[in-house]
GROMACS .gro file of C-alpha atoms in nm:
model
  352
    1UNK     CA    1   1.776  -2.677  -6.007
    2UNK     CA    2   1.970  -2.710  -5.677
    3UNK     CA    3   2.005  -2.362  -5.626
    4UNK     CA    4   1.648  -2.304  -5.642
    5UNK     CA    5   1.554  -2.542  -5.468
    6UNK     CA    6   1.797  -2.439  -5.178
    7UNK     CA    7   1.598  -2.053  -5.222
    8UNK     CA    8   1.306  -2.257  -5.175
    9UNK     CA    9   1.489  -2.392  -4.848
   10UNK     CA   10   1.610  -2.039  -4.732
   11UNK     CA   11   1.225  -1.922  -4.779
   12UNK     CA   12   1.099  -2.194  -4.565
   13UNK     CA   13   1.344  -2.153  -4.299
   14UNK     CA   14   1.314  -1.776  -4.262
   15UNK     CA   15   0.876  -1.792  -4.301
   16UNK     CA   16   0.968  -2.019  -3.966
   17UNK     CA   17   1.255  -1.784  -3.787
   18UNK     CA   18   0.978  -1.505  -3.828
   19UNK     CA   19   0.623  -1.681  -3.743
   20UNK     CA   20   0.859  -1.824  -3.385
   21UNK     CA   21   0.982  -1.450  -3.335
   22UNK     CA   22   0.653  -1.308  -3.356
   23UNK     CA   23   0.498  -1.622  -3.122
   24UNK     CA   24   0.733  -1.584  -2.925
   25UNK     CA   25   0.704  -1.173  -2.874
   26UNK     CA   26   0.281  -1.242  -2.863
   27UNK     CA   27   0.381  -1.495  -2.595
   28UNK     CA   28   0.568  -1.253  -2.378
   29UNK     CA   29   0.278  -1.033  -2.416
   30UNK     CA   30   0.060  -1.229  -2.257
   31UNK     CA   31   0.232  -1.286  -1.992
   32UNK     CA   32   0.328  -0.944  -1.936
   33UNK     CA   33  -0.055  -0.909  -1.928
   34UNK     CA   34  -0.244  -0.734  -1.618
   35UNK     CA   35  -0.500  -0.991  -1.454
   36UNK     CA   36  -0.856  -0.974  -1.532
   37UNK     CA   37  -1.186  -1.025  -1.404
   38UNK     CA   38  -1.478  -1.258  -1.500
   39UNK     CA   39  -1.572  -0.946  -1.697
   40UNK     CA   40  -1.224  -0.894  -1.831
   41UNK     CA   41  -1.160  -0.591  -1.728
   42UNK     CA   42  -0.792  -0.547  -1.641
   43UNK     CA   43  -0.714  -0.556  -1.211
   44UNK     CA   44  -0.449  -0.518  -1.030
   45UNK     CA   45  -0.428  -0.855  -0.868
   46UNK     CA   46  -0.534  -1.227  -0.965
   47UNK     CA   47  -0.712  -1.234  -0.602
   48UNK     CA   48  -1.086  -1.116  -0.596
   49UNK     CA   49  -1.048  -0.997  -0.185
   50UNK     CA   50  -0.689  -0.825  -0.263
   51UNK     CA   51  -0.830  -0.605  -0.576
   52UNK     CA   52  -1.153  -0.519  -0.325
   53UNK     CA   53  -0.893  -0.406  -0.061
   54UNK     CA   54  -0.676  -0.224  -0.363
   55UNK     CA   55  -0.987  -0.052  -0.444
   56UNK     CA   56  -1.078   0.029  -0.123
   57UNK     CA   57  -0.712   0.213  -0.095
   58UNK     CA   58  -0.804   0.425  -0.337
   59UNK     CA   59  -1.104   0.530  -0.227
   60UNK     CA   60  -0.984   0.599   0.082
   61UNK     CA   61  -0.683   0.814  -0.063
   62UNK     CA   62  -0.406   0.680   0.138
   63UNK     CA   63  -0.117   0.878   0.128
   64UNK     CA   64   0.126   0.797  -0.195
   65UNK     CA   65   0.412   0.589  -0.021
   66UNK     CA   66   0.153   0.414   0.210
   67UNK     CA   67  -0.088   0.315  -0.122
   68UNK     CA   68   0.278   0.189  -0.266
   69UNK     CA   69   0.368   0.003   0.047
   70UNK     CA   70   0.010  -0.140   0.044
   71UNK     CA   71   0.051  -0.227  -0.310
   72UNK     CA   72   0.360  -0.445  -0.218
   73UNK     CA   73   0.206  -0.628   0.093
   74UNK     CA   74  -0.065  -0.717  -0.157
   75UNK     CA   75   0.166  -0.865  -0.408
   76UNK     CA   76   0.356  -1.076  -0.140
   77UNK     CA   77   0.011  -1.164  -0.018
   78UNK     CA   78  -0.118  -1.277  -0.345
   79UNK     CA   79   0.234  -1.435  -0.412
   80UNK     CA   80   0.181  -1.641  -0.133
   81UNK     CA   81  -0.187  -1.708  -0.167
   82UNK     CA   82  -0.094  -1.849  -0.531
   83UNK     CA   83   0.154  -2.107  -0.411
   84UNK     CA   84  -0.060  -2.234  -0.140
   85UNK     CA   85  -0.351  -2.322  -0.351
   86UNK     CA   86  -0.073  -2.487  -0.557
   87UNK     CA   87   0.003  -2.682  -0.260
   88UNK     CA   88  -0.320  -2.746  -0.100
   89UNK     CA   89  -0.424  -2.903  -0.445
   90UNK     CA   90  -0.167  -3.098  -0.403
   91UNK     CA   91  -0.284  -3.204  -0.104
   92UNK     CA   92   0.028  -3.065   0.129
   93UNK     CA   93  -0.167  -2.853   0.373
   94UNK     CA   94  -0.400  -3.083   0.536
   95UNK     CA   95  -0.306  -2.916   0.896
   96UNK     CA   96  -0.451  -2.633   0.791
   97UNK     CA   97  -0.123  -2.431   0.911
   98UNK     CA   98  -0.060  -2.251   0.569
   99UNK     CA   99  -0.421  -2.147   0.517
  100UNK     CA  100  -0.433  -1.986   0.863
  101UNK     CA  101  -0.078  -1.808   0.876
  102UNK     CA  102  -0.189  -1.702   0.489
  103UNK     CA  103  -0.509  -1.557   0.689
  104UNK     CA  104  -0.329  -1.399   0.951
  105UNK     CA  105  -0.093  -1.249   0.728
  106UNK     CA  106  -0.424  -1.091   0.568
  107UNK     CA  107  -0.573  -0.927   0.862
  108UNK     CA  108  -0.231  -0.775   0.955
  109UNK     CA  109  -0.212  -0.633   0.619
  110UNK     CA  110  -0.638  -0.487   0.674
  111UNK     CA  111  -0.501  -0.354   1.027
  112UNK     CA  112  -0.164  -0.183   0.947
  113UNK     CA  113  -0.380   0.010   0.657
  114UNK     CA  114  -0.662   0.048   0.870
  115UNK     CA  115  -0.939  -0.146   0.639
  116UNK     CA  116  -1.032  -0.353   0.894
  117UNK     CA  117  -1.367  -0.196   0.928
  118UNK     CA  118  -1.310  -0.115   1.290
  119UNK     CA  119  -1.188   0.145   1.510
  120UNK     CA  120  -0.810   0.125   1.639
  121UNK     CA  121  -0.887   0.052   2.000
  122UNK     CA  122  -0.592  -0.140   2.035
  123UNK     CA  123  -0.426   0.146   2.278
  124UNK     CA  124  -0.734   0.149   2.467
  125UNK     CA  125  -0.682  -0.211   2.575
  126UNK     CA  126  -0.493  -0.294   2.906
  127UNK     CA  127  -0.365  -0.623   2.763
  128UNK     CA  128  -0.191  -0.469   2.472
  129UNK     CA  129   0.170  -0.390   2.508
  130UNK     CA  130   0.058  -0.022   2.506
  131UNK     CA  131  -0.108   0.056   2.869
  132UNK     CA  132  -0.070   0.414   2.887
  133UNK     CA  133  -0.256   0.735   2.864
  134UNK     CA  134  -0.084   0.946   2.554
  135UNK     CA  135   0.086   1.254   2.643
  136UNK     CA  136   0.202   1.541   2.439
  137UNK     CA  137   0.571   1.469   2.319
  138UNK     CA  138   0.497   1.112   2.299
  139UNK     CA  139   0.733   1.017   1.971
  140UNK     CA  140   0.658   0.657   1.951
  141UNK     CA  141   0.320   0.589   2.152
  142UNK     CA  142   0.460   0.317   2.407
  143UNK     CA  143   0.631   0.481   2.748
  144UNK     CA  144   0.908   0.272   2.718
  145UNK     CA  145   1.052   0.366   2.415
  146UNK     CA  146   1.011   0.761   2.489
  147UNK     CA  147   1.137   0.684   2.775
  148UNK     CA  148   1.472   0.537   2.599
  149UNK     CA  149   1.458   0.795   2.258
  150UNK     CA  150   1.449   1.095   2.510
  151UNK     CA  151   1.760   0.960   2.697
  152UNK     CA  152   1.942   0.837   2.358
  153UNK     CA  153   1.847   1.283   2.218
  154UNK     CA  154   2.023   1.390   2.553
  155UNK     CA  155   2.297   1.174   2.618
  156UNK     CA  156   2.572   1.319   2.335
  157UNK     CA  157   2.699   1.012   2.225
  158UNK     CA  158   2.558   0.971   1.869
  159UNK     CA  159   2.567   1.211   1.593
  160UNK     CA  160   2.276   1.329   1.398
  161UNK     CA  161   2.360   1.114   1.122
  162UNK     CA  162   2.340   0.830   1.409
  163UNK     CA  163   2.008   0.978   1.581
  164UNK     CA  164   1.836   0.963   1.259
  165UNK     CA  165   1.959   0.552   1.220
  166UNK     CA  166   1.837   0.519   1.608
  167UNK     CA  167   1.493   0.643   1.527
  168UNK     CA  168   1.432   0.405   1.247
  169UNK     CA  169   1.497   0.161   1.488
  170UNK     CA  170   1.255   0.277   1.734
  171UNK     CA  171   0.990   0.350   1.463
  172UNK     CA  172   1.064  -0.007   1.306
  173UNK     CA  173   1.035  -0.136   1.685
  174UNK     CA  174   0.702   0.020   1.710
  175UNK     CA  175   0.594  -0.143   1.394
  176UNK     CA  176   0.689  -0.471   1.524
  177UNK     CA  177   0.470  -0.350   1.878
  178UNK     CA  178   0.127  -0.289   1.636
  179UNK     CA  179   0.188  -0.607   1.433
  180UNK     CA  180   0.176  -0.806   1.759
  181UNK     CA  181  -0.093  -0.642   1.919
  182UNK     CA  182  -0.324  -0.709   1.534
  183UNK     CA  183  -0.208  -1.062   1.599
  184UNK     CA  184  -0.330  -1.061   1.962
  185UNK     CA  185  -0.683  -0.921   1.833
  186UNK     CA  186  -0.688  -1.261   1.582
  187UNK     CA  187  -0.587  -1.421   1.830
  188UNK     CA  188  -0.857  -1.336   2.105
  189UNK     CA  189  -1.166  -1.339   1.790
  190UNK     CA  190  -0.979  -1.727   1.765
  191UNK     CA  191  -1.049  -1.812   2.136
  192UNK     CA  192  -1.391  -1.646   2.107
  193UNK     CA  193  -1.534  -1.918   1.809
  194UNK     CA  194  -1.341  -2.187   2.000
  195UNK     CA  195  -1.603  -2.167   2.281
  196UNK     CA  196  -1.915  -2.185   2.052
  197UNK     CA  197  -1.745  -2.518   1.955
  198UNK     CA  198  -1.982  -2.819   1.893
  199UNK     CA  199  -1.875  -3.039   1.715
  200UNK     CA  200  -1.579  -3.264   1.834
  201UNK     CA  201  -1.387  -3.244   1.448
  202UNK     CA  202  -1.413  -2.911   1.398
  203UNK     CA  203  -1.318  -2.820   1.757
  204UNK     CA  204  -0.979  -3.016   1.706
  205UNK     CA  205  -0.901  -2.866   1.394
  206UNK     CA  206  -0.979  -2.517   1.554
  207UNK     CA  207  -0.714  -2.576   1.816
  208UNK     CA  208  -0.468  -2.665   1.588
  209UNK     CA  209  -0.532  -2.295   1.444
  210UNK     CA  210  -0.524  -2.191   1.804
  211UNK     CA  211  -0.156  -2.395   1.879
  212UNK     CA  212   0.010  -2.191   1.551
  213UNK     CA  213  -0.144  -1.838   1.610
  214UNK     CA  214  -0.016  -1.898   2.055
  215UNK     CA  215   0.310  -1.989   1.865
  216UNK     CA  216   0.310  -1.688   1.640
  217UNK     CA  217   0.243  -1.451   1.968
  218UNK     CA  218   0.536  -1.632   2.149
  219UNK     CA  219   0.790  -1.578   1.882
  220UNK     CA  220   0.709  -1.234   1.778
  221UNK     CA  221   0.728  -1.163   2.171
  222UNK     CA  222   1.039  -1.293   2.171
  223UNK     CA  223   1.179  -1.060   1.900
  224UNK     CA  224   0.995  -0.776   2.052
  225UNK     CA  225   1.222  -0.848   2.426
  226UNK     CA  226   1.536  -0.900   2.216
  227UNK     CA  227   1.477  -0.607   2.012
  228UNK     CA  228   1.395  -0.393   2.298
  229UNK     CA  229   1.702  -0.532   2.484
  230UNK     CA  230   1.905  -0.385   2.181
  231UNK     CA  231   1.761  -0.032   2.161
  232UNK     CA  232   1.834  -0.039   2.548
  233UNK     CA  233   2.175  -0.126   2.485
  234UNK     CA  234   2.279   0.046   2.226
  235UNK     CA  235   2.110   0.420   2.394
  236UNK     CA  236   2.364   0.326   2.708
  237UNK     CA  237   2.635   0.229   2.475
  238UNK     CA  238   2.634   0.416   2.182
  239UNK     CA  239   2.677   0.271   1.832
  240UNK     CA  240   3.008   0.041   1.825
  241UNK     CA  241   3.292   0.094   1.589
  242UNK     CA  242   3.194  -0.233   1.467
  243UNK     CA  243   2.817  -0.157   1.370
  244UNK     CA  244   2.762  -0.360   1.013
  245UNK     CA  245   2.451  -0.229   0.935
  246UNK     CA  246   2.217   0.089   0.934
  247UNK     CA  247   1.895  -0.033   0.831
  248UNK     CA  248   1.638  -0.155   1.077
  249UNK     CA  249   1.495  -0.464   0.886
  250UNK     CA  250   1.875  -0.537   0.816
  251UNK     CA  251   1.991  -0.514   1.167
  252UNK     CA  252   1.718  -0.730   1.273
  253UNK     CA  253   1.824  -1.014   1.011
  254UNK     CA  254   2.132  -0.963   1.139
  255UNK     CA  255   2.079  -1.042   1.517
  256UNK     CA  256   1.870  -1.350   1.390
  257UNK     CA  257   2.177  -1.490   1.225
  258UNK     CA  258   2.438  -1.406   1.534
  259UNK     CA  259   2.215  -1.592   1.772
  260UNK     CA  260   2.134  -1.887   1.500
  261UNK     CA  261   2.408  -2.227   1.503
  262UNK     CA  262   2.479  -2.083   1.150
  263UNK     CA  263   2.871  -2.149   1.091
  264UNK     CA  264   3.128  -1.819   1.058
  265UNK     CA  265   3.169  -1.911   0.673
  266UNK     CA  266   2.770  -1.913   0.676
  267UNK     CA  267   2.777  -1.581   0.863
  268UNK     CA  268   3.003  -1.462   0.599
  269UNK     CA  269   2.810  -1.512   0.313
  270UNK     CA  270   2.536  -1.400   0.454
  271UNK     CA  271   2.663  -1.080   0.587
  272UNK     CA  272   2.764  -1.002   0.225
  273UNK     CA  273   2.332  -1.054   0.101
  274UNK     CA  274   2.254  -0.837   0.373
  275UNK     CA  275   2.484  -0.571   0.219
  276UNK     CA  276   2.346  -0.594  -0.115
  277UNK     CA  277   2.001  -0.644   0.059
  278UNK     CA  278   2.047  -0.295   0.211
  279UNK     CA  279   2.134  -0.115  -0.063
  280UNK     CA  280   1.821  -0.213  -0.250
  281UNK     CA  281   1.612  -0.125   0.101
  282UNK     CA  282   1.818   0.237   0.071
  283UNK     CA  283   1.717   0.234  -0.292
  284UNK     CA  284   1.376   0.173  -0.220
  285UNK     CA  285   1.361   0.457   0.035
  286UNK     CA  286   1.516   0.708  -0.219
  287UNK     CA  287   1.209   0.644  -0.432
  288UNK     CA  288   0.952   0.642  -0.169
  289UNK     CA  289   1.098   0.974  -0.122
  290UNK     CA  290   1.120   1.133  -0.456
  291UNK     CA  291   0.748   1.018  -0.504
  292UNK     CA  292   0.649   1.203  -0.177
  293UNK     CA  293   0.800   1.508  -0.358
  294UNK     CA  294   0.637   1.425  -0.729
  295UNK     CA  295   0.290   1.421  -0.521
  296UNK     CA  296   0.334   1.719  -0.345
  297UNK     CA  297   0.448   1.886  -0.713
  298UNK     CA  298   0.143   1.740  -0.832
  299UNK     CA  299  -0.050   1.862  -0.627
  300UNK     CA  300   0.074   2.203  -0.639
  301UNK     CA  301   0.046   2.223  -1.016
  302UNK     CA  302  -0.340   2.109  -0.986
  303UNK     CA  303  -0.385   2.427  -0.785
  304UNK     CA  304  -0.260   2.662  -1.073
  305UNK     CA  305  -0.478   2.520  -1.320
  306UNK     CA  306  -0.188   2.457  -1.576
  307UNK     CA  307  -0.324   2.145  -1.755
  308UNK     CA  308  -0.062   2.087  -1.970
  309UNK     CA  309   0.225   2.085  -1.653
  310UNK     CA  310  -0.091   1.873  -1.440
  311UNK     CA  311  -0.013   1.605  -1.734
  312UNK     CA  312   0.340   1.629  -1.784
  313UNK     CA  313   0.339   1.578  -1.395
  314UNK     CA  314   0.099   1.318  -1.373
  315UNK     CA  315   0.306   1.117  -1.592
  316UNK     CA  316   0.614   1.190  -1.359
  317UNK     CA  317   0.427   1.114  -1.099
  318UNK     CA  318   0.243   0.752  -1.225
  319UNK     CA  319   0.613   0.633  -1.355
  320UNK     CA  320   0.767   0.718  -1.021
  321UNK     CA  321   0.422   0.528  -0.809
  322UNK     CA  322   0.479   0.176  -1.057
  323UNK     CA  323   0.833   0.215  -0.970
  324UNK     CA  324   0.834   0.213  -0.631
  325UNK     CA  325   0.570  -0.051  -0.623
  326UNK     CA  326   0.785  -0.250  -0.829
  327UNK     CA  327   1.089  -0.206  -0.566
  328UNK     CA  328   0.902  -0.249  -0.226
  329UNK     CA  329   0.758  -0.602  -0.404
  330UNK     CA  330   1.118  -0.715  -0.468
  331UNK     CA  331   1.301  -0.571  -0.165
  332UNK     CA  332   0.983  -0.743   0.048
  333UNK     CA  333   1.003  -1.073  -0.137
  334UNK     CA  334   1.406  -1.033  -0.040
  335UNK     CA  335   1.323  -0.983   0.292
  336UNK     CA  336   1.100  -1.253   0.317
  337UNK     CA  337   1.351  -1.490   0.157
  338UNK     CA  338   1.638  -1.355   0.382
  339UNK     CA  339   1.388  -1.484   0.704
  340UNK     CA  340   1.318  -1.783   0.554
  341UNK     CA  341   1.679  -1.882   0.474
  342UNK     CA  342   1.794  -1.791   0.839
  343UNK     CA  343   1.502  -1.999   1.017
  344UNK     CA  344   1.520  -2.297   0.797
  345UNK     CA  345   1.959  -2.317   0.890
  346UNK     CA  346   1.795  -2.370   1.245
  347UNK     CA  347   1.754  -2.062   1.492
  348UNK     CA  348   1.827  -2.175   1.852
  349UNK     CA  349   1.459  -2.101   2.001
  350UNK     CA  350   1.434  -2.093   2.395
  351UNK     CA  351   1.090  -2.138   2.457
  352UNK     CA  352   0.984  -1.878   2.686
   0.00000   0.00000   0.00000
């Protein structure tokens, strides 16, 4: 009698083991899940403006590596979006400085991609950093930095290996020139409504907006004249024997945490993420690369009419595109965290 009723036991327990395992799996599975719309059809993101702009992408047939660096600004965007309607139900953003940074942060993104359903007259502007008429040999659009790439090409003291790390710098420079001059735009369409103000409410909450995105231009000013100052130095200098870092987004971290009051064991520690952090940014380039290559395979394949290589290809190809999406997410949300982390230990500001 005992020993069945312990079988009867044993069957219990192992009906249970089997119906959790299999919840458990179904679980994952949902989670693991793609979003979906009202219509539940599968999208790419949770956000009904990022899928529009994801769409759009496509359409437009952006290049590979810039649809899979679009891909992860949209994922950090919608990360971000998430967590401040988290907050703001909360009731944590009553300032209204989340909602507009989150905005801001949006129309860069529509700019840098150029889906802001305008013409890039940015250059044409005499108040944007770029006041010059574009000649042939130009390299990076803004005299300033020809100016200093020519002389750092000419002056013998780096190696090739070296140029190529100095012109990520200037190209990552330039990056940082656009992004500021997008933020000037938002900032100028900001001043515009402010005027058309009637109502006393609305007009204080609208320079509030105002106060942050003035804020935003002064700081990203300021890293644009320390960054400059660095590419100056460094083309007189030459790269030191002590150079930590290769990477431009690393280097930049970097200089953020020499001139915060972050202590030398701080410094330490930190120096070692940034190591780790710029392997995975290497990483990510290797990829970015090899699916440059896979398209242009692709692509070559398609021309020949072989169907069966096309597929075999295409497959390469997709595997190597969600791959690299997946890396630029993670190395972006590592940036972002590395920022983050250095600001909140309390970066000596200067205001300007």
């Amino acid at each position: 009698m005992n020993f069945w009723y312990c079988m009867y036991l044993l069957t219990i327990l192992i009906s249970l083991f089997v119906i959790g395992a299999m919840a458990g799996k179904y679980s994952k599975e949902i989670n693991e899940q793609k979003a979906s719309d009202k219509n539940n059809n599968q999208v790419e993101f949770r956000i009904a403006k990022l899928n529009q702009v994801w769409e759009k992408a496509i359409r437009m047939q952006l290049a590979p590596v810039r649809l899979s660096e679009l891909h992860s600004d949209l994922k950090i965007q919608e990360k971000d979006e998430l967590q401040w309607k988290k907050l703001k139900a909360e009731g944590l953003d009553e300032d209204g400085e989340r909602e507009a940074k989150l905005r801001r942060n949006f129309n860069i993104i529509l700019a840098k991609y150029g889906m802001d359903g305008k013409k890039d007259t940015r250059a044409l502007d005499s108040n944007r950093l770029k006041d010059h008429d574009v000649k042939d040999g130009d390299t990076f659009d803004d005299p300033r930095l020809d100016k200093l790439w020519n002389k750092a090409k000419t002056s013998g003291k780096f190696s090739d290996e070296e140029l190529q790390t100095l012109q990520r710098e200037f190209h990552h420079h330039k990056d940082k020139i656009n992004e500021y001059n997008i933020v000037m735009d938002t900032v100028s369409r900001t001043e515009e409504i402010h005027k058309n103000v009637i109502s006393p409410l609305e007009g204080d909450m609208k320079e509030h907006v105002l106060h942050q995105k003035h804020a935003d231009l002064k700081q990203r000013m300021r890293g644009l004249n320390q960054g400059f100052e660095r590419l100056r130095k460094i083309t007189h200098e030459g790269y030191g024997a002590d150079s930590e870092f290769k990477e431009p987004r690393v280097i930049e971290l970097w200089e953020m945490a020499k001139r915060s009051n972050l202590t030398e064991v701080e410094l330490d520690s930190l120096k070692e993420e940034l190591r780790h952090f710029e392997t995975k940014v290497e990483k990510h380039q290797h990829y970015q690369e090899q699916l440059e290559l896979s398209h242009q395979k692709l692509k070559h394949v398609e021309a020949l009419g072989d169907n069966e290589h096309t597929m075999r290809n295409k497959e390469k190809y997709n595997a190597l595109a969600e791959k690299a999406r997946e890396m630029g997410y993670k190395m972006k949300k590592h940036l972002q965290d590395l920022t983050n982390k250095i600001s909140q230990n309390g970066l000596q500001h200067n205001e300007l």
